[in-house]
Amino acid sequence: MITDLYHKRNERKINVLYPVGGNKNILRNVNGVKVSSGTGPNGRFITVQESDGQIRSLSVSKCVASL
């Protein structure tokens, strides 16, 4: 779990590993720019715009530090 992502400023570059489909044991790279962060019913999340234009919401509790 990376709690620093939630407090990172918007428009900063993000490089993390995240489970494929949100719940598998296979991780994928997520590279992009942080757009926003918030707290929902399932905990904290961040919204990231990837370099290919995709916008994704990622649960902070599932993010793994990228090597």
mmCIF file of C-alpha atoms in Angstrom:
data_model
loop_
_atom_site.group_PDB
_atom_site.id
_atom_site.type_symbol
_atom_site.label_atom_id
_atom_site.label_comp_id
_atom_site.label_asym_id
_atom_site.label_seq_id
_atom_site.Cartn_x
_atom_site.Cartn_y
_atom_site.Cartn_z
ATOM 1 C CA MET A 1 0.000 0.000 0.000
ATOM 2 C CA ILE A 2 1.354 3.390 -0.952
ATOM 3 C CA THR A 3 -0.282 6.089 1.172
ATOM 4 C CA ASP A 4 1.953 8.790 -0.312
ATOM 5 C CA LEU A 5 0.083 8.599 -3.641
ATOM 6 C CA TYR A 6 -3.033 10.045 -2.020
ATOM 7 C CA HIS A 7 -1.116 13.082 -0.760
ATOM 8 C CA LYS A 8 0.922 13.586 -3.932
ATOM 9 C CA ARG A 9 0.037 16.797 -5.770
ATOM 10 C CA ASN A 10 -2.112 16.703 -8.882
ATOM 11 C CA GLU A 11 -0.363 16.889 -12.274
ATOM 12 C CA ARG A 12 2.601 14.873 -10.918
ATOM 13 C CA LYS A 13 3.931 11.788 -12.701
ATOM 14 C CA ILE A 14 2.876 8.419 -11.267
ATOM 15 C CA ASN A 15 4.583 5.068 -11.867
ATOM 16 C CA VAL A 16 3.049 2.139 -9.935
ATOM 17 C CA LEU A 17 2.171 -1.521 -10.328
ATOM 18 C CA TYR A 18 -1.546 -2.410 -10.128
ATOM 19 C CA PRO A 19 -3.361 -5.777 -10.306
ATOM 20 C CA VAL A 20 -4.836 -6.679 -13.707
ATOM 21 C CA GLY A 21 -8.616 -6.343 -13.434
ATOM 22 C CA GLY A 22 -8.216 -4.991 -9.917
ATOM 23 C CA ASN A 23 -8.094 -8.373 -8.177
ATOM 24 C CA LYS A 24 -5.622 -10.732 -9.863
ATOM 25 C CA ASN A 25 -2.133 -11.733 -8.757
ATOM 26 C CA ILE A 26 -0.690 -10.401 -12.026
ATOM 27 C CA LEU A 27 0.576 -6.819 -11.907
ATOM 28 C CA ARG A 28 0.730 -4.277 -14.732
ATOM 29 C CA ASN A 29 2.600 -0.990 -14.960
ATOM 30 C CA VAL A 30 0.546 2.179 -14.693
ATOM 31 C CA ASN A 31 2.443 5.229 -15.957
ATOM 32 C CA GLY A 32 0.751 8.583 -16.145
ATOM 33 C CA VAL A 33 -0.209 11.818 -14.446
ATOM 34 C CA LYS A 34 -2.277 12.067 -11.276
ATOM 35 C CA VAL A 35 -5.507 13.939 -11.983
ATOM 36 C CA SER A 36 -7.249 13.793 -8.599
ATOM 37 C CA SER A 37 -7.705 11.810 -5.400
ATOM 38 C CA GLY A 38 -10.636 11.094 -3.154
ATOM 39 C CA THR A 39 -12.251 8.868 -0.563
ATOM 40 C CA GLY A 40 -15.085 6.524 -1.477
ATOM 41 C CA PRO A 41 -17.000 3.750 0.286
ATOM 42 C CA ASN A 42 -14.113 1.315 -0.331
ATOM 43 C CA GLY A 43 -11.354 3.655 0.840
ATOM 44 C CA ARG A 44 -8.942 6.084 -0.784
ATOM 45 C CA PHE A 45 -8.401 6.227 -4.529
ATOM 46 C CA ILE A 46 -6.492 8.231 -7.119
ATOM 47 C CA THR A 47 -7.428 9.051 -10.688
ATOM 48 C CA VAL A 48 -4.593 8.715 -13.207
ATOM 49 C CA GLN A 49 -4.454 9.732 -16.870
ATOM 50 C CA GLU A 50 -2.127 7.306 -18.626
ATOM 51 C CA SER A 51 0.224 8.323 -21.413
ATOM 52 C CA ASP A 52 -2.130 6.805 -24.030
ATOM 53 C CA GLY A 53 -5.022 9.006 -22.839
ATOM 54 C CA GLN A 54 -6.875 6.400 -20.732
ATOM 55 C CA ILE A 55 -8.231 7.688 -17.421
ATOM 56 C CA ARG A 56 -8.250 5.128 -14.596
ATOM 57 C CA SER A 57 -9.284 5.158 -10.947
ATOM 58 C CA LEU A 58 -6.932 3.128 -8.764
ATOM 59 C CA SER A 59 -7.472 2.024 -5.176
ATOM 60 C CA VAL A 60 -4.519 3.206 -3.086
ATOM 61 C CA SER A 61 -4.632 0.024 -0.981
ATOM 62 C CA LYS A 62 -3.944 -2.119 -4.089
ATOM 63 C CA CYS A 63 -1.077 -0.047 -5.542
ATOM 64 C CA VAL A 64 2.411 -1.558 -5.285
ATOM 65 C CA ALA A 65 5.635 0.445 -5.491
ATOM 66 C CA SER A 66 7.321 0.166 -8.868
ATOM 67 C CA LEU A 67 10.957 -0.889 -8.907
#
